[in-house]
mmCIF file of C-alpha atoms in Angstrom:
data_model
loop_
_atom_site.group_PDB
_atom_site.id
_atom_site.type_symbol
_atom_site.label_atom_id
_atom_site.label_comp_id
_atom_site.label_asym_id
_atom_site.label_seq_id
_atom_site.Cartn_x
_atom_site.Cartn_y
_atom_site.Cartn_z
ATOM 1 C CA MET A 1 28.153 -9.049 17.203
ATOM 2 C CA ALA A 2 28.349 -12.838 17.391
ATOM 3 C CA ALA A 3 30.562 -14.687 14.912
ATOM 4 C CA THR A 4 27.485 -16.607 13.774
ATOM 5 C CA ALA A 5 25.788 -13.476 12.482
ATOM 6 C CA ASN A 6 24.119 -13.615 9.080
ATOM 7 C CA LYS A 7 25.527 -11.640 6.172
ATOM 8 C CA VAL A 8 24.187 -9.856 3.104
ATOM 9 C CA ARG A 9 26.214 -8.099 0.392
ATOM 10 C CA ILE A 10 25.491 -4.638 -1.059
ATOM 11 C CA ASN A 11 25.192 -5.050 -4.848
ATOM 12 C CA ALA A 12 26.160 -1.659 -6.280
ATOM 13 C CA GLY A 13 27.025 1.962 -5.685
ATOM 14 C CA GLU A 14 29.393 3.565 -3.198
ATOM 15 C CA TRP A 15 29.512 0.518 -0.901
ATOM 16 C CA ARG A 16 29.440 -2.182 -3.584
ATOM 17 C CA SER A 17 30.476 -5.625 -2.285
ATOM 18 C CA ARG A 18 30.469 -4.504 1.378
ATOM 19 C CA MET A 19 29.053 -7.117 3.713
ATOM 20 C CA LEU A 20 26.381 -6.291 6.288
ATOM 21 C CA ARG A 21 25.999 -8.476 9.364
ATOM 22 C CA PHE A 22 22.703 -8.973 11.141
ATOM 23 C CA PRO A 23 21.361 -11.258 13.889
ATOM 24 C CA ASP A 24 18.721 -13.946 13.636
ATOM 25 C CA ALA A 25 15.253 -12.588 14.334
ATOM 26 C CA LEU A 26 11.751 -13.966 13.885
ATOM 27 C CA GLY A 27 10.371 -13.018 10.464
ATOM 28 C CA LEU A 28 13.642 -11.482 9.229
ATOM 29 C CA ARG A 29 14.497 -12.605 5.674
ATOM 30 C CA PRO A 30 16.789 -10.343 3.683
ATOM 31 C CA THR A 31 15.766 -9.536 0.129
ATOM 32 C CA PRO A 32 17.960 -11.788 -2.055
ATOM 33 C CA ASP A 33 20.643 -10.275 -4.328
ATOM 34 C CA ARG A 34 18.795 -11.211 -7.508
ATOM 35 C CA VAL A 35 15.562 -9.575 -6.331
ATOM 36 C CA ARG A 36 17.417 -6.414 -5.236
ATOM 37 C CA GLN A 37 19.083 -6.241 -8.642
ATOM 38 C CA THR A 38 15.676 -6.437 -10.336
ATOM 39 C CA LEU A 39 14.196 -3.855 -7.963
ATOM 40 C CA PHE A 40 16.960 -1.333 -8.621
ATOM 41 C CA ASN A 41 16.683 -1.962 -12.364
ATOM 42 C CA TRP A 42 13.015 -1.001 -11.988
ATOM 43 C CA LEU A 43 13.957 2.102 -9.966
ATOM 44 C CA GLY A 44 16.664 3.226 -12.382
ATOM 45 C CA GLN A 45 19.869 1.992 -10.660
ATOM 46 C CA GLU A 46 20.795 5.232 -8.887
ATOM 47 C CA LEU A 47 18.564 7.178 -6.546
ATOM 48 C CA HIS A 48 20.252 10.619 -6.616
ATOM 49 C CA GLY A 49 18.200 13.114 -4.625
ATOM 50 C CA LYS A 50 15.538 10.574 -3.570
ATOM 51 C CA ALA A 51 14.130 10.208 -0.062
ATOM 52 C CA CYS A 52 13.586 6.554 0.869
ATOM 53 C CA LEU A 53 11.796 4.822 3.731
ATOM 54 C CA ASP A 54 12.653 1.252 4.745
ATOM 55 C CA LEU A 55 9.694 0.542 7.013
ATOM 56 C CA PHE A 56 10.776 -2.924 8.230
ATOM 57 C CA ALA A 57 14.538 -2.450 7.900
ATOM 58 C CA GLY A 58 15.587 -5.901 9.161
ATOM 59 C CA SER A 59 19.000 -6.742 7.696
ATOM 60 C CA GLY A 60 19.218 -3.289 6.133
ATOM 61 C CA ALA A 61 19.708 -4.784 2.659
ATOM 62 C CA LEU A 62 17.169 -2.480 0.971
ATOM 63 C CA GLY A 63 17.908 0.705 2.897
ATOM 64 C CA PHE A 64 21.690 0.451 2.716
ATOM 65 C CA GLU A 65 21.483 -0.535 -0.960
ATOM 66 C CA ALA A 66 19.451 2.651 -1.601
ATOM 67 C CA ALA A 67 21.956 4.750 0.364
ATOM 68 C CA SER A 68 24.840 3.138 -1.517
ATOM 69 C CA ARG A 69 23.093 4.148 -4.748
ATOM 70 C CA TYR A 70 23.167 7.820 -3.684
ATOM 71 C CA ALA A 71 19.722 8.332 -2.160
ATOM 72 C CA ALA A 72 19.674 11.751 -0.469
ATOM 73 C CA SER A 73 18.125 10.261 2.671
ATOM 74 C CA VAL A 74 17.107 6.836 3.921
ATOM 75 C CA THR A 75 14.908 6.452 6.996
ATOM 76 C CA MET A 76 15.130 2.939 8.428
ATOM 77 C CA VAL A 77 12.486 1.819 10.928
ATOM 78 C CA GLU A 78 13.095 -1.327 12.985
ATOM 79 C CA GLN A 79 11.428 -2.350 16.225
ATOM 80 C CA ASN A 80 13.602 -5.326 17.299
ATOM 81 C CA PRO A 81 16.348 -4.038 19.663
ATOM 82 C CA ALA A 82 19.071 -6.488 18.551
ATOM 83 C CA VAL A 83 18.339 -5.913 14.862
ATOM 84 C CA HIS A 84 18.244 -2.133 15.393
ATOM 85 C CA ARG A 85 21.641 -2.344 17.135
ATOM 86 C CA ALA A 86 23.082 -4.247 14.134
ATOM 87 C CA LEU A 87 21.696 -1.576 11.778
ATOM 88 C CA ALA A 88 23.387 1.131 13.872
ATOM 89 C CA ASP A 89 26.671 -0.809 13.774
ATOM 90 C CA ASN A 90 26.428 -1.163 9.976
ATOM 91 C CA ALA A 91 25.568 2.522 9.528
ATOM 92 C CA ALA A 92 28.622 3.470 11.617
ATOM 93 C CA LEU A 93 30.861 1.049 9.694
ATOM 94 C CA LEU A 94 29.721 2.530 6.365
ATOM 95 C CA LYS A 95 29.766 6.119 7.679
ATOM 96 C CA ALA A 96 26.230 6.382 6.314
ATOM 97 C CA GLY A 97 25.382 9.962 7.263
ATOM 98 C CA GLN A 98 22.275 10.020 5.070
ATOM 99 C CA VAL A 99 20.722 7.128 7.031
ATOM 100 C CA ARG A 100 18.354 7.892 9.918
ATOM 101 C CA LEU A 101 17.613 4.921 12.196
ATOM 102 C CA LEU A 102 14.475 4.768 14.322
ATOM 103 C CA ARG A 103 13.567 2.029 16.786
ATOM 104 C CA MET A 104 9.784 1.928 16.683
ATOM 105 C CA ASP A 105 6.723 0.163 15.315
ATOM 106 C CA ALA A 106 5.794 0.814 11.666
ATOM 107 C CA LEU A 107 2.270 1.993 12.544
ATOM 108 C CA GLN A 108 3.636 4.344 15.202
ATOM 109 C CA PHE A 109 6.083 5.798 12.673
ATOM 110 C CA LEU A 110 3.371 6.412 10.055
ATOM 111 C CA ALA A 111 1.101 8.031 12.656
ATOM 112 C CA GLN A 112 3.691 10.652 13.578
ATOM 113 C CA ASP A 113 5.874 11.220 10.483
ATOM 114 C CA THR A 114 4.828 13.596 7.703
ATOM 115 C CA GLN A 115 7.876 13.538 5.408
ATOM 116 C CA PRO A 116 7.067 12.578 1.800
ATOM 117 C CA PHE A 117 9.163 9.704 0.409
ATOM 118 C CA ASP A 118 10.032 8.926 -3.202
ATOM 119 C CA VAL A 119 10.446 5.203 -2.485
ATOM 120 C CA ILE A 120 8.951 3.201 0.375
ATOM 121 C CA PHE A 121 10.368 -0.285 0.934
ATOM 122 C CA LEU A 122 7.796 -2.536 2.589
ATOM 123 C CA ASP A 123 9.133 -5.995 3.435
ATOM 124 C CA PRO A 124 7.289 -6.995 6.620
ATOM 125 C CA PRO A 125 7.256 -10.422 8.294
ATOM 126 C CA PHE A 126 4.883 -12.727 6.424
ATOM 127 C CA GLY A 127 1.646 -14.142 7.822
ATOM 128 C CA GLN A 128 0.871 -11.210 10.115
ATOM 129 C CA GLY A 129 -1.381 -9.081 7.883
ATOM 130 C CA TRP A 130 1.028 -6.140 7.718
ATOM 131 C CA LEU A 131 0.390 -5.256 4.078
ATOM 132 C CA GLU A 132 -3.366 -5.092 4.653
ATOM 133 C CA LYS A 133 -2.794 -2.749 7.612
ATOM 134 C CA LEU A 134 -0.152 -0.544 6.024
ATOM 135 C CA LEU A 135 -0.981 -0.104 2.335
ATOM 136 C CA PRO A 136 -4.072 2.044 3.062
ATOM 137 C CA LEU A 137 -1.880 4.351 5.197
ATOM 138 C CA LEU A 138 0.986 4.932 2.753
ATOM 139 C CA ALA A 139 -0.452 7.289 0.093
ATOM 140 C CA PRO A 140 -0.066 10.442 2.257
ATOM 141 C CA HIS A 141 3.597 9.509 2.841
ATOM 142 C CA LEU A 142 4.471 9.346 -0.860
ATOM 143 C CA ALA A 143 5.982 12.204 -2.820
ATOM 144 C CA PRO A 144 4.431 12.916 -6.242
ATOM 145 C CA ASP A 145 5.396 10.004 -8.532
ATOM 146 C CA GLY A 146 6.555 8.031 -5.479
ATOM 147 C CA VAL A 147 6.443 4.234 -5.484
ATOM 148 C CA VAL A 148 6.100 1.445 -2.946
ATOM 149 C CA TYR A 149 8.129 -1.745 -3.174
ATOM 150 C CA ALA A 150 6.332 -4.577 -1.360
ATOM 151 C CA GLU A 151 7.229 -8.209 -0.704
ATOM 152 C CA SER A 152 4.558 -10.747 0.155
ATOM 153 C CA GLU A 153 3.852 -14.446 0.355
ATOM 154 C CA SER A 154 1.264 -14.196 -2.447
ATOM 155 C CA PRO A 155 0.783 -11.913 -5.471
ATOM 156 C CA LEU A 156 -0.832 -8.546 -4.799
ATOM 157 C CA GLN A 157 -3.694 -7.310 -6.946
ATOM 158 C CA ASP A 158 -4.635 -3.783 -7.979
ATOM 159 C CA GLY A 159 -6.834 -2.190 -5.362
ATOM 160 C CA PRO A 160 -8.875 0.973 -4.929
ATOM 161 C CA ASP A 161 -5.761 2.959 -3.953
ATOM 162 C CA TRP A 162 -2.919 1.022 -5.625
ATOM 163 C CA GLN A 163 -1.862 -0.277 -9.003
ATOM 164 C CA VAL A 164 0.648 -3.125 -9.284
ATOM 165 C CA TYR A 165 3.076 -1.546 -11.728
ATOM 166 C CA LYS A 166 5.637 -4.392 -11.814
ATOM 167 C CA HIS A 167 5.702 -7.873 -10.290
ATOM 168 C CA GLY A 168 8.173 -10.725 -9.940
ATOM 169 C CA LYS A 169 8.568 -13.965 -8.021
ATOM 170 C CA ALA A 170 11.649 -15.581 -6.491
ATOM 171 C CA GLY A 171 11.039 -18.875 -4.734
ATOM 172 C CA SER A 172 8.046 -18.340 -2.472
ATOM 173 C CA VAL A 173 8.437 -14.545 -2.362
ATOM 174 C CA HIS A 174 6.380 -12.245 -4.569
ATOM 175 C CA TYR A 175 7.758 -8.754 -5.059
ATOM 176 C CA HIS A 176 5.926 -5.764 -6.465
ATOM 177 C CA LEU A 177 6.338 -2.148 -7.414
ATOM 178 C CA LEU A 178 3.145 -0.242 -6.607
ATOM 179 C CA LYS A 179 1.929 3.171 -7.674
ATOM 180 C CA CYS A 180 -0.795 5.110 -5.951
ATOM 181 C CA HIS A 181 -3.921 5.808 -8.014
ATOM 182 C CA PRO A 182 -4.284 9.547 -8.621
#
């Protein structure tokens, strides 16, 4: 990978303080340390036995952080070939056997996968309408009591299928923990 690669640090768990490298890519903005710390406070710090889905894996900050915090499995979906390659390199470096990497579109993944997830990380590129397309499709992919973490350029509101359980803002990024309505 080029010497000019970007870096993000894993905050806690087995790989605490390890640096992940990733290339520049349109729409890729890693979740900042402070936001990840808040998110994992919301989730309970460790994810023992949980199945996680990082639907727009990007830098891998969310997925590798979950794996570092002992998630049983982390499925990372990334369509960009160079970014996917960097994720594979990072997974190999960390010896992350619980991480499954898939190079495909998020909609394609949801159309063919039936595994229930305890936590779904949804941090898509902004300004492309991804949340509007994906949120209605996620309920069948959630395990009982599963949650969705979503980042957006504006605050999300409760909807017919989702309740905003927690919300925060860092700079221009709004982040949310969503629960599916029963």
